[in-house]
Short mmCIF file of C-alpha atoms in Angstrom, two decimals:
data_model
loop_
_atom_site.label_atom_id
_atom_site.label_comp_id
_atom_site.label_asym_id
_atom_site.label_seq_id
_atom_site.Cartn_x
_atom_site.Cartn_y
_atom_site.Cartn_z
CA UNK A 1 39.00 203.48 -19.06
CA UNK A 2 41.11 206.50 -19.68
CA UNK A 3 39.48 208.76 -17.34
CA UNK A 4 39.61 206.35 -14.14
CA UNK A 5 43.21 205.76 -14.79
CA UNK A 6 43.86 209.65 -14.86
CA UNK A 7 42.03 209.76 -11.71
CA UNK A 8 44.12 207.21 -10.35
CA UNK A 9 46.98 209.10 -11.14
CA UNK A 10 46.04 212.40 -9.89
CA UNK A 11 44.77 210.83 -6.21
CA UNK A 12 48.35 209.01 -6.13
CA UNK A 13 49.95 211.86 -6.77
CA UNK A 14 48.07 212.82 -4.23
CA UNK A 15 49.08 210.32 -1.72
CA UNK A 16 45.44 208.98 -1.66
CA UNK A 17 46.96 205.47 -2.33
CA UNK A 18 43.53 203.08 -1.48
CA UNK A 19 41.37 205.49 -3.75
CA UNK A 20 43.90 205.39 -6.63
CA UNK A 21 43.76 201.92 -6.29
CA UNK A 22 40.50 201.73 -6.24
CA UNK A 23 39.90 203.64 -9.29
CA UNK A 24 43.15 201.80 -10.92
CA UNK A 25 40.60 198.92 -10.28
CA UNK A 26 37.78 200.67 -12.37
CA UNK A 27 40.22 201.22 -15.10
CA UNK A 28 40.77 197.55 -15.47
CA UNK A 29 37.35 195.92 -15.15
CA UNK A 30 37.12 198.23 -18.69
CA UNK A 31 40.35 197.37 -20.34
CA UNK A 32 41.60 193.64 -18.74
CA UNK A 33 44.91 193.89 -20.24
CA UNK A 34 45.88 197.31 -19.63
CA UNK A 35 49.41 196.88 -18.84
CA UNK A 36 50.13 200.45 -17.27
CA UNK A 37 46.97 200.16 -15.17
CA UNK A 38 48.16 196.86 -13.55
CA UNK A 39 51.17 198.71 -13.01
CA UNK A 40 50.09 201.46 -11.17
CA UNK A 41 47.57 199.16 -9.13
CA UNK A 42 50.43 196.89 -8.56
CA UNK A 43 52.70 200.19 -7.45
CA UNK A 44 49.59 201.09 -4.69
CA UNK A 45 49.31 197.91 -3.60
CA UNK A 46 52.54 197.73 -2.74
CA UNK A 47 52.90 200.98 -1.17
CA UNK A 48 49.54 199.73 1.11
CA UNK A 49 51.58 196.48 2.28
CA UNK A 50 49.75 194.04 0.33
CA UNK A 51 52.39 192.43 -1.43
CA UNK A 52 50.84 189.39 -2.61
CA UNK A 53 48.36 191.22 -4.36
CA UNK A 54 51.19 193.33 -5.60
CA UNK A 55 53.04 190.33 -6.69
CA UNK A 56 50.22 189.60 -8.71
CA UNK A 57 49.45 192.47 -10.61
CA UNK A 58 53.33 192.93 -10.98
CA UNK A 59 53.41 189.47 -12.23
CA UNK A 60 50.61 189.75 -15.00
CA UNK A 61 52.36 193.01 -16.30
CA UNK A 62 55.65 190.88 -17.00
CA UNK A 63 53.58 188.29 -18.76
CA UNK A 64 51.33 191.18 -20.88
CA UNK A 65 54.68 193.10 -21.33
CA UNK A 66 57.84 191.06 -20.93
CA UNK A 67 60.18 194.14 -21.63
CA UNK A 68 58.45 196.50 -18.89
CA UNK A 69 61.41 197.56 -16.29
CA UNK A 70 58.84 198.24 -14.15
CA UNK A 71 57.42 195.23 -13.08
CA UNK A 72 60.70 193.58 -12.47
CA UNK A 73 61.69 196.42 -10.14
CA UNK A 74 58.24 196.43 -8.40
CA UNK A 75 58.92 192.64 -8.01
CA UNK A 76 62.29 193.06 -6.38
CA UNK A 77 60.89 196.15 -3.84
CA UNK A 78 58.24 193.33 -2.87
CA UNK A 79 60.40 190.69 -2.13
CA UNK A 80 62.87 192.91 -0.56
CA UNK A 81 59.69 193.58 1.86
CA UNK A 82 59.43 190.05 2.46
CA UNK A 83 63.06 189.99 3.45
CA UNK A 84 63.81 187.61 0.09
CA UNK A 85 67.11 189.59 -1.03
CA UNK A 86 68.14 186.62 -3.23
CA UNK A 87 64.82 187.33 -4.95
CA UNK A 88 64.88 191.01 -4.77
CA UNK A 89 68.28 190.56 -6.38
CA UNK A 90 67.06 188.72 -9.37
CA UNK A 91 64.58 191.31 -10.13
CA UNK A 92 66.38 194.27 -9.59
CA UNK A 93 68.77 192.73 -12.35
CA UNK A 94 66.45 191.84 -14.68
CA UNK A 95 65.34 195.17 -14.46
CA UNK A 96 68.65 196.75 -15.17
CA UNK A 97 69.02 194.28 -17.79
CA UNK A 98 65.97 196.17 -20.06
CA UNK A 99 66.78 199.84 -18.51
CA UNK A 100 70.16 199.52 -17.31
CA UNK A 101 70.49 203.25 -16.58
CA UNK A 102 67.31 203.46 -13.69
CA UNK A 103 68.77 205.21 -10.59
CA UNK A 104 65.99 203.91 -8.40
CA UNK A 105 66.79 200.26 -9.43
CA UNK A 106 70.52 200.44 -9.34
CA UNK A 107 70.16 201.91 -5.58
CA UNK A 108 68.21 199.58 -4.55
CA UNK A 109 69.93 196.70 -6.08
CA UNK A 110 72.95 198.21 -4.20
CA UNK A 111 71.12 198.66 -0.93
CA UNK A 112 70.25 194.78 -1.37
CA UNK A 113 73.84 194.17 -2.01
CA UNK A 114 74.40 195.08 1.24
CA UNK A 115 72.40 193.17 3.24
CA UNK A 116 73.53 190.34 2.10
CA UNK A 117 77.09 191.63 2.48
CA UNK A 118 78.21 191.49 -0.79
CA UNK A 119 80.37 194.65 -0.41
CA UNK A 120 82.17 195.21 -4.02
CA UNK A 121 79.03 194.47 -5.60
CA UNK A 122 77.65 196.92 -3.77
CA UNK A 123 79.81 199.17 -4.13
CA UNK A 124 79.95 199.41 -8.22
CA UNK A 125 76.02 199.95 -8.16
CA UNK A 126 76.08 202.73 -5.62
CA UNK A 127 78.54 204.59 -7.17
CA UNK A 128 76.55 204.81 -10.47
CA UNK A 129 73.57 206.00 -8.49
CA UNK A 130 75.74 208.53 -6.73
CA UNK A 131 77.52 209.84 -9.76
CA UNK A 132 73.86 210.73 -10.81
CA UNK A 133 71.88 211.40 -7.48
CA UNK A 134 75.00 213.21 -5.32
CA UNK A 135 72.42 213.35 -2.65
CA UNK A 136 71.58 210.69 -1.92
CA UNK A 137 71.80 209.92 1.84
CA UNK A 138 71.12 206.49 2.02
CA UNK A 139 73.34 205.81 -1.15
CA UNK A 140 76.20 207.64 1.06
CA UNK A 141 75.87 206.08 3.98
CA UNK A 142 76.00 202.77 2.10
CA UNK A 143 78.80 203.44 0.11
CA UNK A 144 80.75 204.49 3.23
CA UNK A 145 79.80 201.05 5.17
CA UNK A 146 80.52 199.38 1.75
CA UNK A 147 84.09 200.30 1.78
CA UNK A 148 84.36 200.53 5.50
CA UNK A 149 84.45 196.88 5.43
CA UNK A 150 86.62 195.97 2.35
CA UNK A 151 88.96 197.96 4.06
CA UNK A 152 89.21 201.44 2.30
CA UNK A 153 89.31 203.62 5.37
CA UNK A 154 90.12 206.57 3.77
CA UNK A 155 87.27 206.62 1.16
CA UNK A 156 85.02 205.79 3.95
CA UNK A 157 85.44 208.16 5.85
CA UNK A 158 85.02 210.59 3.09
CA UNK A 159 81.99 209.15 2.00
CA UNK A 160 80.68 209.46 5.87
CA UNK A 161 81.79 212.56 6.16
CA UNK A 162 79.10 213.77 3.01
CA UNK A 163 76.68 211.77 4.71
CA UNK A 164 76.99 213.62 8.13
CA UNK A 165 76.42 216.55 5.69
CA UNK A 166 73.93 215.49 4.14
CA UNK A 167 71.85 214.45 7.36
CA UNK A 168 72.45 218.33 8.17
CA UNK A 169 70.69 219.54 5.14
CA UNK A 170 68.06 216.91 5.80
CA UNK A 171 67.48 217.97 9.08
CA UNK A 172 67.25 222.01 7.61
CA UNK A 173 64.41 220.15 5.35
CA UNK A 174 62.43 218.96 8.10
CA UNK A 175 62.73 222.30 10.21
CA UNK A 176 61.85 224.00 6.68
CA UNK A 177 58.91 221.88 5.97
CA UNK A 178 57.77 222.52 10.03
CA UNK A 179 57.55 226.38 9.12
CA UNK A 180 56.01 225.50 6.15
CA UNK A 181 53.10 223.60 7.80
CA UNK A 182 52.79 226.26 10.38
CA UNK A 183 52.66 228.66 7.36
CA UNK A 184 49.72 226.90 6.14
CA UNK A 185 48.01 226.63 9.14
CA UNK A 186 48.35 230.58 9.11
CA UNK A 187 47.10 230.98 5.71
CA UNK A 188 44.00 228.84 5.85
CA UNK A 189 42.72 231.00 8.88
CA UNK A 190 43.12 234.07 7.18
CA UNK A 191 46.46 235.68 8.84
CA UNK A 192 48.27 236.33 5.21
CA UNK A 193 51.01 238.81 6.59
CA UNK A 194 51.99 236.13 9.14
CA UNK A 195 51.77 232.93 6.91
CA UNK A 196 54.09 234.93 4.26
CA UNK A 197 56.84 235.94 7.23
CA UNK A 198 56.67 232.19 8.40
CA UNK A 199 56.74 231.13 4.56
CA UNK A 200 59.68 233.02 4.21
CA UNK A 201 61.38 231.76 7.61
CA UNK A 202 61.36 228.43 5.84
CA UNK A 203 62.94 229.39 3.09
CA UNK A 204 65.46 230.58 5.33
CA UNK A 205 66.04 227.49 7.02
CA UNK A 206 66.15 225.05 2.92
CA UNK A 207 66.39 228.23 0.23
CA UNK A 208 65.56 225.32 -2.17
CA UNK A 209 62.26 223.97 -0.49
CA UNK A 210 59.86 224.23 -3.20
CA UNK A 211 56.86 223.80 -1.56
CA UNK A 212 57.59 227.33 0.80
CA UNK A 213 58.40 229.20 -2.01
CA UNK A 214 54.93 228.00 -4.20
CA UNK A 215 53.04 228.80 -0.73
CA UNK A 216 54.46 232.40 -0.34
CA UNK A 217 53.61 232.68 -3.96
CA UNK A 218 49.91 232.01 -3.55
CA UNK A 219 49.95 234.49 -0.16
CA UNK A 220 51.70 237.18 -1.92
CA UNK A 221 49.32 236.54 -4.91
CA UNK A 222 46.38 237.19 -2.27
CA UNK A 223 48.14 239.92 -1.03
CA UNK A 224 47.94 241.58 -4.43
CA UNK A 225 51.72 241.63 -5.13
CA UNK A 226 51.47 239.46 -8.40
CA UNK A 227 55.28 240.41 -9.43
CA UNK A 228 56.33 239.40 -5.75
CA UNK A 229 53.79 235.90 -6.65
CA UNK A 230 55.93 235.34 -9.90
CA UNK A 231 58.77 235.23 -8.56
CA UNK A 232 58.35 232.91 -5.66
CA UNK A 233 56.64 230.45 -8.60
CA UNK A 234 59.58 230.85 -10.34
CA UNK A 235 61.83 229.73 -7.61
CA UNK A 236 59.49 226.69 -7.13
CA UNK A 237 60.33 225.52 -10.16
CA UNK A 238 64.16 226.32 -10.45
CA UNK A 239 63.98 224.26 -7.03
CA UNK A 240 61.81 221.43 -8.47
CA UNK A 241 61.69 221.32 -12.18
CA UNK A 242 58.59 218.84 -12.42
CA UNK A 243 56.36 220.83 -9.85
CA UNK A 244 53.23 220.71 -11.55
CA UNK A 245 51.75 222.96 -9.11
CA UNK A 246 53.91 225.62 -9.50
CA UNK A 247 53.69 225.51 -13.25
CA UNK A 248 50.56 225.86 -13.07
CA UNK A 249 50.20 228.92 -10.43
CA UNK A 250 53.07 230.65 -12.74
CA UNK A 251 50.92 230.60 -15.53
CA UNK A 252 48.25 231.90 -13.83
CA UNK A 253 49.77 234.78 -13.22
CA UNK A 254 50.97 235.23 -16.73
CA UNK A 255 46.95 235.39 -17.64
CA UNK A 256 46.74 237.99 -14.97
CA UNK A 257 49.42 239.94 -16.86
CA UNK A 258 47.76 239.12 -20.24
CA UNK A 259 50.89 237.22 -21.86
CA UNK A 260 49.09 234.37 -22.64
CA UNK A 261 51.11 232.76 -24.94
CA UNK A 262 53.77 232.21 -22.10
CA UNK A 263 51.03 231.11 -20.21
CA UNK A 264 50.07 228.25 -22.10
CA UNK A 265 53.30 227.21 -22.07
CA UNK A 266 53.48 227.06 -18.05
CA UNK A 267 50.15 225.38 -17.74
CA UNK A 268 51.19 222.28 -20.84
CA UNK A 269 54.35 222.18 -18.52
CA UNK A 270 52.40 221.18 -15.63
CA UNK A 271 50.85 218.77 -17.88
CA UNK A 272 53.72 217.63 -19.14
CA UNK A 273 54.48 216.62 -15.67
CA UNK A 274 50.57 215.78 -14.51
CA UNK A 275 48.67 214.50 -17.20
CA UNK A 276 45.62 214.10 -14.88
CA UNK A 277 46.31 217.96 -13.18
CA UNK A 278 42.47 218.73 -13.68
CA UNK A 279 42.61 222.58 -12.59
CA UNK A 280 45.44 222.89 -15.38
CA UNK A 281 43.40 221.29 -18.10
CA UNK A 282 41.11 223.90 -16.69
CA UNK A 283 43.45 227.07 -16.95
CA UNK A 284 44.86 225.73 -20.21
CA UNK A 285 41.42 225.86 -22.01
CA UNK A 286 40.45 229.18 -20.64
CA UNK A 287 44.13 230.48 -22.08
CA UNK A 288 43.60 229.12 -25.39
CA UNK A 289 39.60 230.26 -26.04
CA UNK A 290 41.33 233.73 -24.69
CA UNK A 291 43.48 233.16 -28.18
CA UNK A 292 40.41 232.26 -29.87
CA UNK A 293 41.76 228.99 -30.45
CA UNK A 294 38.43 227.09 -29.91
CA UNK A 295 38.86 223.37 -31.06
CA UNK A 296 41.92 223.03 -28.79
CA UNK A 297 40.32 224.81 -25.79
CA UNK A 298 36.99 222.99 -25.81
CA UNK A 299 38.94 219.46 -26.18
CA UNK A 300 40.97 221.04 -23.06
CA UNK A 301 37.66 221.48 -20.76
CA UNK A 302 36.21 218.46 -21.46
CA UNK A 303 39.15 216.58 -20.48
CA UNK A 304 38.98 218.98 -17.68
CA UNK A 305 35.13 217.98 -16.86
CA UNK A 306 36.16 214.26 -17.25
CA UNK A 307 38.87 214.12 -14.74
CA UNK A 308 36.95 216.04 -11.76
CA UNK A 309 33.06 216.24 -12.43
CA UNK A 310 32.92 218.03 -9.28
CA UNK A 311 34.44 221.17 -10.62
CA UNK A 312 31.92 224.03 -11.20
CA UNK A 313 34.03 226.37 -12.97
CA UNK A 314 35.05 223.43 -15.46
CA UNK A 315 31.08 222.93 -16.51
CA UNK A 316 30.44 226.84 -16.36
CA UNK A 317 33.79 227.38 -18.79
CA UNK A 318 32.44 224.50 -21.12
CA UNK A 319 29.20 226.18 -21.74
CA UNK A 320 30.06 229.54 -21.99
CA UNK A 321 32.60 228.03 -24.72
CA UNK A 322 30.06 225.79 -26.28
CA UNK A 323 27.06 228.75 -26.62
CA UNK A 324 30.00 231.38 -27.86
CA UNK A 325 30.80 229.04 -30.64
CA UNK A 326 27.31 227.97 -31.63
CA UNK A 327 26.11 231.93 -31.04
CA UNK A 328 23.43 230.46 -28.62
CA UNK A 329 22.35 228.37 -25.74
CA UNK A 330 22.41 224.80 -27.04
CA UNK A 331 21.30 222.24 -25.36
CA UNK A 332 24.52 220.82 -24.53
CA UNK A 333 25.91 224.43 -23.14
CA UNK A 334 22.47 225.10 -21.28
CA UNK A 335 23.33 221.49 -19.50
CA UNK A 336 26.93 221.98 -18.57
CA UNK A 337 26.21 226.03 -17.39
CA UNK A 338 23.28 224.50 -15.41
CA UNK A 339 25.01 221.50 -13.70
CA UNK A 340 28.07 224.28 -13.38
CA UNK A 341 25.27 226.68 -11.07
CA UNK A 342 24.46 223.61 -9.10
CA UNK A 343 27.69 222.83 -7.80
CA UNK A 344 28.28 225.75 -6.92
CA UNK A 345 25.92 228.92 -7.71
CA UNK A 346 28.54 231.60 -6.79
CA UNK A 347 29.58 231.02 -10.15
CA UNK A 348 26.76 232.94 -11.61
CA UNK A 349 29.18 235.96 -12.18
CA UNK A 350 30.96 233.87 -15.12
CA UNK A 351 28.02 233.57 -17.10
CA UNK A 352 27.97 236.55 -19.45
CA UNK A 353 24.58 238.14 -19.39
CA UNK A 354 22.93 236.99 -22.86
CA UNK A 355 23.54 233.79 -22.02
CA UNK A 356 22.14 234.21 -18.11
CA UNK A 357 18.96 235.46 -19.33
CA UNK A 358 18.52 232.68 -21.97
CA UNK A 359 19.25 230.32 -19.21
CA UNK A 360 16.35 231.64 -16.65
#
């Protein structure tokens, strides 16, 4: 059950939203009464436009777990799709009622408010979520047609004039995330020198676009320039704190430079943040058997062969682990080096050469 609910988490982080469903649905027919994976099934459904279906997987987590925030707020998005704001209202409270302090409930609850023109009500909720999320366009805007029309004209025109500023930043985004696009466009046919200048053009137009500064990273780290790779990493993360990605690419590097103790760190941060990050379980195992810490690093690339089968260096990095610690080819490391070689056989290289011979 546990491995087709981490891949359903990694293809929804993913965007894939039918496949995590679908393997969501895998993770159930094993454990029936797994609240979290009606949960997330219930999240994808919703996010596919199939509310009922929604509704009902929302539904039987509120009945397995009465105190779980999260149905009640998946509820209240789903009726608020079905243009029900007396419902959505109901479940957006009981939500708050068991986690009173969840942003994403309180702005919807306050967006909800709205439309049905209940303006100080509205107003009290969007505040909180502003007073945590300054940023928040559509809280802003809100807000400002919140007071607008209980007749504080000064405060809304405040509050509209952050939005207008906000839209401008917004707008930088999108011409950042264009460049970036192009950028990768660049770098998948080859052209590093011009995907890095259009990287950095990006980065120009949003200095805190994550995603621009991870992608110049990985150029830059093709390029060779590894202390020029670690810093644009860095930056990813300063920009996004939970960017699993970057984490993960930062650490990386960190092996390069042989501090792997720092490494580790980076790659159980991107775990921290993506439990079912497959290449990290990866890089995380190959850290710790470089520290000769063995038990930990084989438990690390099995989980790493459970969550994406179809990763070579995973089954190649298992049995070269497995033989080193039995001081032979077992069985079991002669199996995963050879179903390693026939995903892909460019992988040969990995194999050190007592153990290729054994295995021919």
């Amino acid at each position: 059950m546990e491995a087709w609910y981490q891949k359903g988490l990694l293809e929804s982080d993913h965007g894939k939203w039918l496949q995590a469903a679908e393997y969501f649905r895998r993770a159930l027919a094993v454990a029936p009464d797994c609240a979290s994976a009606h949960l997330e099934l219930g999240e994808m459904l919703l996010r596919l436009g199939d509310f009922e279906q929604a509704a009902h997987e929302l539904t039987t987590v509120s009945r397995l777990e009465p105190g779980n925030p999260g149905a009640y707020y998946g509820l209240g998005l789903v009726r608020l799709q079905q243009g029900d704001l007396v419902k959505a209202e109901f479940e957006f409270r009981r939500a708050l009622t068991i986690q009173p302090q969840r942003v994403a409930v309180q702005k919807s609850l306050g967006e909800t408010l709205l439309r049905q023109r209940k303006w100080s009500d509205a107003v009290v909720f969007l505040e909180r979520v502003l007073a945590v999320d300054p940023k928040s366009l559509e809280a802003t805007n809100a807000l400002a047609t919140s007071l607008g029309h209980l007749g504080e004209k000064a405060r809304a025109a405040e509050e509209f004039r952050k939005a207008r500023e906000l839209s401008r930043q917004e707008l930088a985004l999108h011409r950042a995330q264009g460049a970036n696009n192009r950028g990768l466009e660049l770098w998948y046919a080859g052209n590093l020198q011009e995907a890095a200048v259009v990287f950095r053009s990006a980065i120009g137009a949003d200095p805190d676009y994550s995603e621009a500064h991870n992608n110049l990273g990985g150029v830059l780290w093709q390029m060779k320039n590894p202390a020029g790779a670690l810093a644009e990493f860095q930056a990813a993360v300063r920009c996004r704190p939970n960017f699993a990605e970057a984490y993960n690419n930062w650490g990386n590097v960190l092996v390069h430079d042989r501090d792997i103790g720092h490494a580790i760190k980076q790659f159980r941060a991107a775990l921290g943040y993506r439990p079912g990050f497959a290449l990290a379980r990866l890089n995380l195992g190959r850290a710790l058997a470089i520290k000769r810490e063995v038990v930990e690093a084989e438990a690390e690339l099995r989980r790493a062969v459970t969550l994406a089968p179809e990763m070579a260096a995973a089954h190649i990095e298992l049995g070269v682990l497995l033989a080193s610690k039995a001081g032979s080819l077992s069985a079991e490391a002669r199996a995963e080096l050879n179903e390693g070689l026939r995903l892909d056989a460019n992988l040969s290289a990995l194999i050190p050469p007592q153990y290729a011979r054994e295995l021919h």
